[in-house]
Coordinates of C-alpha atoms and ligand atoms in Angstrom, one line a residue:
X1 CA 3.6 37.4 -24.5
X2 CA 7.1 36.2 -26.2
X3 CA 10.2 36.6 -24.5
X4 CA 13.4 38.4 -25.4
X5 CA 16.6 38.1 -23.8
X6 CA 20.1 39.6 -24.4
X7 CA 22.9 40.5 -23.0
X8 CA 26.4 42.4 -23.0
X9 CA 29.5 42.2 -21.3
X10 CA 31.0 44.1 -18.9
X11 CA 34.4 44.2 -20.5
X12 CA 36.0 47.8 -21.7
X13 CA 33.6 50.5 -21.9
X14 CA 30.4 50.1 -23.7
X15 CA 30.8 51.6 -26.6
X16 CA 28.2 52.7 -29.9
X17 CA 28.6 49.7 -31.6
X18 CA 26.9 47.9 -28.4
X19 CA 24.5 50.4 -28.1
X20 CA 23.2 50.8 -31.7
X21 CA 23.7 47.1 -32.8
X22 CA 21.5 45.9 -29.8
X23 CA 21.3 48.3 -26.5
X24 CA 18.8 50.9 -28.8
X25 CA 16.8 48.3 -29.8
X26 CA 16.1 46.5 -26.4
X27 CA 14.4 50.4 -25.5
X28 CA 12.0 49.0 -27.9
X29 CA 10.8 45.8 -27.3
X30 CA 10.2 46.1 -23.8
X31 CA 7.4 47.4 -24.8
X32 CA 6.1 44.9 -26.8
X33 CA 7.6 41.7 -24.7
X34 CA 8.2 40.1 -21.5
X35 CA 12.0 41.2 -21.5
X36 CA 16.0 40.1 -19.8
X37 CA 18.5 42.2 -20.3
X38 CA 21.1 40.5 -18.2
X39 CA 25.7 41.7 -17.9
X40 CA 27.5 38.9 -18.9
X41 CA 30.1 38.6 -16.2
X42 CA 30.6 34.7 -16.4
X43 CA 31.5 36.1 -20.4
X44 CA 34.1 38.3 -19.0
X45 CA 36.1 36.0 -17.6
X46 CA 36.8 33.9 -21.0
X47 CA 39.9 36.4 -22.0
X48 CA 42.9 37.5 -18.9
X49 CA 41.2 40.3 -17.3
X50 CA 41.1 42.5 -14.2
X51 CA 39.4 41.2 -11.1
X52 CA 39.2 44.4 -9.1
X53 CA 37.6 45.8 -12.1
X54 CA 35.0 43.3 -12.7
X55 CA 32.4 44.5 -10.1
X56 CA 32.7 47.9 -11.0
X57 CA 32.2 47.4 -14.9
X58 CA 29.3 45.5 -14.1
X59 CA 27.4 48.3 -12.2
X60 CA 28.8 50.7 -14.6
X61 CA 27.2 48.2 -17.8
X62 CA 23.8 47.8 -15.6
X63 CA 23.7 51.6 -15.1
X64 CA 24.4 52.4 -18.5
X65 CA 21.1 50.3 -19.5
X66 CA 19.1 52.0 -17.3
X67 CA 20.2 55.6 -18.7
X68 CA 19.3 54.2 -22.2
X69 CA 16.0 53.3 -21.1
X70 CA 15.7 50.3 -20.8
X71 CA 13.4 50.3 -17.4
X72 CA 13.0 48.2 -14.7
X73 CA 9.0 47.8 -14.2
X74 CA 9.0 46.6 -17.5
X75 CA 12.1 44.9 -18.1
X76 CA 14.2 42.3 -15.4
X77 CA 17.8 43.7 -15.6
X78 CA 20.2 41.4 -13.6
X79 CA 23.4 39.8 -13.6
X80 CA 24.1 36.8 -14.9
X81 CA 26.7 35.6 -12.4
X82 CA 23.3 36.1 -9.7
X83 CA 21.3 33.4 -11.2
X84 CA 23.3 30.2 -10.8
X85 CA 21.1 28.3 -13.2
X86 CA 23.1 29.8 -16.1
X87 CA 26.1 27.7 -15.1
X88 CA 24.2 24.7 -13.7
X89 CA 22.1 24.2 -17.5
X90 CA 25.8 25.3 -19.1
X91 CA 26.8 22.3 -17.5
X92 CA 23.9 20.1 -18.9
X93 CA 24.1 21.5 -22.2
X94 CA 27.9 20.8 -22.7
X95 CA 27.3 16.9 -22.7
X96 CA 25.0 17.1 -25.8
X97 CA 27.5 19.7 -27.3
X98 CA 30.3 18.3 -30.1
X99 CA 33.5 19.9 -29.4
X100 CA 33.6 20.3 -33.6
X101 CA 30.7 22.7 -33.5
X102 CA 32.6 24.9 -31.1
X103 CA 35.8 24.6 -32.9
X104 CA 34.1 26.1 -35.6
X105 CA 33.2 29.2 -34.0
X106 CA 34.6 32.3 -36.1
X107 CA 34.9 34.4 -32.7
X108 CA 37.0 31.6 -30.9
X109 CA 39.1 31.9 -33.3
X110 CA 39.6 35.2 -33.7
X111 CA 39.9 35.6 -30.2
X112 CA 42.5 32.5 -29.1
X113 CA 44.2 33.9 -32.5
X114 CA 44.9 37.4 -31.2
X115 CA 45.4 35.8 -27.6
X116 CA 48.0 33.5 -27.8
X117 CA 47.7 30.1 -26.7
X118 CA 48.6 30.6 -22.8
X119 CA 45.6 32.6 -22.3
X120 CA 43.4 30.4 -24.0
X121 CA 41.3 28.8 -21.5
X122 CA 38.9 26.0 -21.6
X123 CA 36.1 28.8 -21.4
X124 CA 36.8 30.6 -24.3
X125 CA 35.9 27.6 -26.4
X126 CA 32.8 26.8 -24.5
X127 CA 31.6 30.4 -23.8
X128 CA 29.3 29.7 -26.6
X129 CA 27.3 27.0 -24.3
X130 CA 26.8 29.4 -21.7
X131 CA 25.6 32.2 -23.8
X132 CA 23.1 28.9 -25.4
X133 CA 22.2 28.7 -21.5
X134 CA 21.6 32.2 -20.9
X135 CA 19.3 32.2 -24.0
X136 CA 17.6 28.6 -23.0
X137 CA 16.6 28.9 -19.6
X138 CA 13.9 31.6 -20.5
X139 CA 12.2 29.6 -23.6
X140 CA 13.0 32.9 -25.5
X141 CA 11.4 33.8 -28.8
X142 CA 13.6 36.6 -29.8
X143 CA 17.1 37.5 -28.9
X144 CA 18.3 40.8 -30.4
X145 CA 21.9 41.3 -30.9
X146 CA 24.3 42.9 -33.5
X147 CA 25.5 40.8 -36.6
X148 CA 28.4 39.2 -34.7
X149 CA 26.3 37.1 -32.7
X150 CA 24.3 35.3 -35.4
X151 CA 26.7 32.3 -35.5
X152 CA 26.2 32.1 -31.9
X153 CA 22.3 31.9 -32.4
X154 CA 22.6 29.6 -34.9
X155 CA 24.5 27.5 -32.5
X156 CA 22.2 28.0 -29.2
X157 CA 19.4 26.5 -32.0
X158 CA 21.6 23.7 -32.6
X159 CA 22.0 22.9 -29.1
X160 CA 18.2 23.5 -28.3
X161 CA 17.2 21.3 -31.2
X162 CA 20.2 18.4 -30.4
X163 CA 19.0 18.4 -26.4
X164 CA 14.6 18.6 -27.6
X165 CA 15.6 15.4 -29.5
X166 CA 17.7 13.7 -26.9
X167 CA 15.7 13.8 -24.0
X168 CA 12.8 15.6 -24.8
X169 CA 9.2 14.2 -25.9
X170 CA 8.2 11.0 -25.2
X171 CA 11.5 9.9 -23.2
X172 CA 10.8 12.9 -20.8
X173 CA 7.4 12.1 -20.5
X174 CA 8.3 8.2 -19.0
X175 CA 10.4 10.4 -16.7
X176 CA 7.7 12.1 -15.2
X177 CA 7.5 15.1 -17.2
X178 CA 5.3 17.2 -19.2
X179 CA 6.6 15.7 -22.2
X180 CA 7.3 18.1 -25.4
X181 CA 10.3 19.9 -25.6
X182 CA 12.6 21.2 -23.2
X183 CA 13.6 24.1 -25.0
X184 CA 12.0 26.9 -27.4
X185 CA 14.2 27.3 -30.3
X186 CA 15.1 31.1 -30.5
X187 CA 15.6 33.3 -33.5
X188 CA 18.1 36.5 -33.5
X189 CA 16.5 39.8 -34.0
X190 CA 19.2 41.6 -36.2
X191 CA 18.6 45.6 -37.0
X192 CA 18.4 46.8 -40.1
X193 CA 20.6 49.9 -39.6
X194 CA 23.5 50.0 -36.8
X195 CA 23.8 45.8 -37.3
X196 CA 27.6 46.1 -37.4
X197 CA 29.2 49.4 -36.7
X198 CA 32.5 50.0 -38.4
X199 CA 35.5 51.3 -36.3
X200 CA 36.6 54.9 -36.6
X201 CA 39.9 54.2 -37.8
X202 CA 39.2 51.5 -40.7
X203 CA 35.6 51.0 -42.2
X204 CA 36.6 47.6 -42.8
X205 CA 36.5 46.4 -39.2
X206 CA 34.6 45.8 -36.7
X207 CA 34.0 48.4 -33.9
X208 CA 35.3 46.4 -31.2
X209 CA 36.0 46.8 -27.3
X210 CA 39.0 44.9 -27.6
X211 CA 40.9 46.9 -30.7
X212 CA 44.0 48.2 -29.2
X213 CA 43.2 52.2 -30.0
X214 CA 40.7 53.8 -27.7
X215 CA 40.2 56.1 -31.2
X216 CA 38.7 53.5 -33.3
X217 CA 35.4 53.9 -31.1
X218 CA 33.0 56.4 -29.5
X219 CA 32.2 55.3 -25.9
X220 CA 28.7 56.2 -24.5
X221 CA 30.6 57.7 -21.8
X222 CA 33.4 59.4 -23.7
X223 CA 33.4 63.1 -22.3
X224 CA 32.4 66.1 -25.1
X225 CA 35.7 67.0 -26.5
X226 CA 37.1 63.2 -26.8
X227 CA 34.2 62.8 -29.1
X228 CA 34.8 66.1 -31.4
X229 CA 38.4 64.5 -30.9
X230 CA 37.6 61.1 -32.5
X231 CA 35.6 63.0 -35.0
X232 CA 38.1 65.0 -36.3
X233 CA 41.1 62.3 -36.4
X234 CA 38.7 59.5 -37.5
X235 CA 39.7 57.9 -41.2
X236 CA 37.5 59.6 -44.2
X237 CA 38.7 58.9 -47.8
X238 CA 40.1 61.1 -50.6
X239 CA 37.7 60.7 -53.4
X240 CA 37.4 64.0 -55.3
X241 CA 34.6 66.2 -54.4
X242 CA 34.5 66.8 -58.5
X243 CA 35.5 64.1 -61.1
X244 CA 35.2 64.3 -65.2
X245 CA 32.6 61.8 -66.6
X246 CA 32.6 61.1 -70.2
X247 CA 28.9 61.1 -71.6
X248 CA 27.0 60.8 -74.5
X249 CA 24.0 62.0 -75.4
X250 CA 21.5 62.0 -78.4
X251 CA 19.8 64.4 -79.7
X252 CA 17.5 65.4 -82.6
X253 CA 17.4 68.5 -84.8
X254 CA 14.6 70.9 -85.2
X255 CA 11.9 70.2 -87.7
X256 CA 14.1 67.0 -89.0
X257 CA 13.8 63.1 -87.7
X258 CA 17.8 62.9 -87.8
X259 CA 18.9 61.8 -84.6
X260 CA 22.2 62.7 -84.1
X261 CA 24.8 61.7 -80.9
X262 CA 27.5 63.9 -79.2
X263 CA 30.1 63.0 -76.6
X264 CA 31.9 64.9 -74.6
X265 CA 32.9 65.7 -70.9
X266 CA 31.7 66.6 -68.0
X267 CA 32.2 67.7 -64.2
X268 CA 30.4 65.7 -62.0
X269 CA 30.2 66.6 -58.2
X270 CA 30.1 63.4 -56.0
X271 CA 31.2 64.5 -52.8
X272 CA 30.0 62.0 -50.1
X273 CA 27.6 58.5 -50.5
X274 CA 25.8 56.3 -48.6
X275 CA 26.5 53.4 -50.9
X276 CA 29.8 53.1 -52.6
X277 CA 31.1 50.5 -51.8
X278 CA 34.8 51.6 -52.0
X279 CA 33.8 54.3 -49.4
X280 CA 33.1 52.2 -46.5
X281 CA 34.1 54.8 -43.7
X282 CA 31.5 57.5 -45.4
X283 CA 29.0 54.8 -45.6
X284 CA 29.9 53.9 -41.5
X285 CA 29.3 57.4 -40.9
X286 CA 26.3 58.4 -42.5
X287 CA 24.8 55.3 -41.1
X288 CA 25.5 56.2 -37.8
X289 CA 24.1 59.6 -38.1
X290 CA 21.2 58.1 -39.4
X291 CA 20.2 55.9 -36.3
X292 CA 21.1 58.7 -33.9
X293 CA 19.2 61.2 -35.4
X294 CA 16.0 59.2 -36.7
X295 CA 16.1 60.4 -40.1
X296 CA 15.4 58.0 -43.1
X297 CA 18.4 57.3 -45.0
X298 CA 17.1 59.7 -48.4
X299 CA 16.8 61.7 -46.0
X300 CA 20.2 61.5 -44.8
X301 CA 21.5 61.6 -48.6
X302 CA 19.8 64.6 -49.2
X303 CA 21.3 66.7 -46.1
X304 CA 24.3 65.3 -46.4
X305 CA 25.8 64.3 -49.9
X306 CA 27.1 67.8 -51.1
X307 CA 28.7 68.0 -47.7
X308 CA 32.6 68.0 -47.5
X309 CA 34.4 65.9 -44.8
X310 CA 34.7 68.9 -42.5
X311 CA 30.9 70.0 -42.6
X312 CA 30.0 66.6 -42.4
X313 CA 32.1 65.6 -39.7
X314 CA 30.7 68.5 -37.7
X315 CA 27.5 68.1 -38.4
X316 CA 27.7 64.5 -37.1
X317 CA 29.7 65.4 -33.9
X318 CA 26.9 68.1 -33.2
X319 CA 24.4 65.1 -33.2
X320 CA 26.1 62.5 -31.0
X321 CA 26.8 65.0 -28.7
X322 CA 23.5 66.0 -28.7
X323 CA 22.4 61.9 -28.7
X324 CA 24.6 61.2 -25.9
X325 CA 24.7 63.6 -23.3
X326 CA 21.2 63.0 -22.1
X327 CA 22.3 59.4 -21.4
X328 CA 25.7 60.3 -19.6
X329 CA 23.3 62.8 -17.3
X330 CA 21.0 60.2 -16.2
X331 CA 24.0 57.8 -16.1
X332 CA 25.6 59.8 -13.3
X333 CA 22.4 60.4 -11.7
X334 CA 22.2 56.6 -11.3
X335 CA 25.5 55.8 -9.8
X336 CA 25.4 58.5 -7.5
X337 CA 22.7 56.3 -5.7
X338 CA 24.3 52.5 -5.6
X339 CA 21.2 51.4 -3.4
X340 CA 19.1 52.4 -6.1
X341 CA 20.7 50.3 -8.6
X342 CA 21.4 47.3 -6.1
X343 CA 17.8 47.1 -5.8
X344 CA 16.7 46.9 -9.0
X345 CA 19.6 44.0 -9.7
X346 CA 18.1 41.9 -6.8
X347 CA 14.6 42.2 -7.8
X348 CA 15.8 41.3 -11.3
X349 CA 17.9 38.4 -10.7
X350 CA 14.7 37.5 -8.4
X351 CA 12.5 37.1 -11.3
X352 CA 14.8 36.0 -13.5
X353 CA 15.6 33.0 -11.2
X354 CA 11.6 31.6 -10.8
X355 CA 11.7 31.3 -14.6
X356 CA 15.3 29.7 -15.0
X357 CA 14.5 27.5 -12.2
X358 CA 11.8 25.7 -13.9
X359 CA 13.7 24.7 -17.0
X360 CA 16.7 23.9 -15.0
X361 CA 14.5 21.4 -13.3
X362 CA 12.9 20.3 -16.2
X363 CA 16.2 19.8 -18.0
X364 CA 17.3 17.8 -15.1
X365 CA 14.6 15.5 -14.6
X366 CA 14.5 14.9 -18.5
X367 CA 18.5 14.2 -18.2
X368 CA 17.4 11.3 -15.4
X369 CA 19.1 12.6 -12.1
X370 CA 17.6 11.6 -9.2
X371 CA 15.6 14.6 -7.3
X372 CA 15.7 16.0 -4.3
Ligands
LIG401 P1 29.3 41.8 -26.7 O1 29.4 42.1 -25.2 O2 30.5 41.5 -27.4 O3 28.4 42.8 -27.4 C1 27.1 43.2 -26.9 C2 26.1 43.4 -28.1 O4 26.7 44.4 -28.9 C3 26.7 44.0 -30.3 N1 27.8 44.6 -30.9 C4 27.8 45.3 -32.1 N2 26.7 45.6 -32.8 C5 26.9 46.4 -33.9 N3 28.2 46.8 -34.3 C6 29.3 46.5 -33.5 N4 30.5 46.9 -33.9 C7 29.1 45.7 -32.4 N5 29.9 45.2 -31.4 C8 29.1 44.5 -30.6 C9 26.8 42.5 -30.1 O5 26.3 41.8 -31.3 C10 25.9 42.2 -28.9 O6 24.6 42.1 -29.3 N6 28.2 36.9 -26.4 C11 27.7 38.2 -26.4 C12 27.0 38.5 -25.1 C13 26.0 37.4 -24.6 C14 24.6 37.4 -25.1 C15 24.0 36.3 -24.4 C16 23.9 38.1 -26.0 C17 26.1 36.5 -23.7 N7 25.0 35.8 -23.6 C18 22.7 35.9 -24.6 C19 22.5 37.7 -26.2 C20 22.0 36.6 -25.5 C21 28.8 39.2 -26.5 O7 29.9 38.9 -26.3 O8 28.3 40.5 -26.8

């Protein structure tokens, strides 16, 4: 069976980015694959944060996979932080890493950009080595994440292929080993639809946890009327529902072969499309109704285009609503029993730990420390 691992991070709220661009899908594949869904924590502490609320986001993250499905006699959910092999091959993997390919990194930019340089630590630039560990120590085939991570992928192959050469092969084999190579080189599984949801209040960016306004995103936990809130106040465009078109068109006269051409004007009715690309907050929104309500995207045309911004915006209120509250029901059904959900993160982290500890070994003998 191939493996898929991913992961996010218990920072802020999940919110429907996270759960469309990757979340969603994860339901999926644990059907198909042996799967690790792990919460970053280790990836939480690259920015200032809040320590007494570290603990609690990362119940809140694990419980939030479980009420989207994603189920634990199929799937190991755990904690990174509880598998110390993600920091010990982070560790490994560093030395084989060039500091250029991390200063490269469009999201360490971004993100020692907007933090200033005081609260730029060390981590933020290397965070990209642990996630390459987290991704690593399982020999995944597939890692499914939202467009944002791709660069990160493209790294963690990097690394995988850099370390494989180094020390795997023939030189691990003199070692002792099994020879061949240490790691699997992963791919990213990007979806189709929901692969980077735009924010509420400016189809042009990202939705992020980390944007300043709470009303740029929908959280899965945001109560009923915050979301008909959002809704309402999020940023639609003014492109009239009508608009004149010239045309011309030919014609020919009875019983004659003259052909002859007429122009003239017409009223067109546009109202709201998928695809304009000067519309970028209608074509965040339709896609977004799309996913959440399974329909194909002609479909979605069709229901939707003669709609105006008030119907529509109901309309798609109605459905996340709808979408949502099953998940915020079984969500508080979970954390009213923490034993439950203890449990499950043991016997994840459990499972997850045999497999990591094997490549960890691996990676050590092939490196030439001595062993215990
Ligand atoms: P994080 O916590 O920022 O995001 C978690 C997942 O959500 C996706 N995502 C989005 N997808 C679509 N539209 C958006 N607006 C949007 N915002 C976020 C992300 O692509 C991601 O899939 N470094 C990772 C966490 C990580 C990881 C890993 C992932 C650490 N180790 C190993 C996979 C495998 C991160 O910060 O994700």
């Amino acid at each position: 069976k191939k493996r898929v691992v991913s992961g996010v991070q218990p920072t802020g709220m999940v919110h429907l980015g996270n759960y469309l661009g990757a979340i969603k899908n994860w339901v999926a594949l644990q059907d198909l694959y042996e799967t690790f869904f792990f919460i970053v924590d280790l990836h939480a502490i690259t920015l200032p944060y809040d320590a007494p609320e570290l603990s609690k986001a990362t119940r809140s993250t694990a419980a939030i996979y479980l009420a989207c499905g994603i189920d634990s006699s199929k799937a190991s959910i755990f904690v990174q932080s509880h598998v110390r092999a993600h920091v010990e091959l982070m560790w490994l993997l560093s030395s084989s890493t060039p500091i250029g390919w991390l200063n490269r990194m469009i999201q360490f930019k971004e993100k020692s950009r907007k933090a200033g340089d005081e609260n730029v630590g060390v981590a933020l630039l290397t965070y990209p080595v642990l996630m390459a560990s987290d991704i690593l120590l399982y020999q995944s085939d597939l890692v499914p994440v939202g467009e944002d991570q791709t660069q990160h992928l493209e790294l963690t192959r990097e690394i995988a292929e850099r370390v494989n050469n180094l020390y795997g092969g023939r030189k691990w084999k003199k070692l002792g080993g099994r020879g061949g190579n240490l790691f699997k080189v992963p791919e990213a599984l990007i979806p189709l639809a929901g692969a980077r949801v735009m924010s509420l209040t400016d189809g042009l960016s990202k939705m992020s946890k980390s944007a300043a306004s709470d009303q740029s995103r929908i959280n899965l936990l945001d109560p009923k009327d915050v979301i008909v809130n959002k809704i309402k106040r999020c940023k639609t465009d003014s492109f009239p529902g009508f608009s004149l078109k010239l045309f011309t068109s030919t014609f020919s006269l009875p019983n004659s072969s003259i052909r002859k051409k007429a122009h003239g004007i017409e009223f067109v009715y546009s109202s709201l499309e998928f695809d304009n690309p000067e519309r970028p907050e209608c074509r965040n929104l339709f896609s977004i109704y799309q996913i959440i309500t399974g329909k194909t995207k002609e479909e979605v045309v069709s229901e939707c285009q003669d709609m105006n911004w008030g119907t529509f915006k109901t309309t798609l209120t109605d459905a996340l609503i709808e979408h949502l509250q099953p998940i915020q029901a079984r969500y508080e059904e979970i954390m009213s029993d923490p034993g439950y959900l203890d449990n499950i993160l043991l016997e994840g982290a459990g499972k997850a730990s045999e497999i990591a500890d094997i490549t960890l070994n691996n990676v050590y003998q092939a490196m030439g420390f001595l062993r215990r």
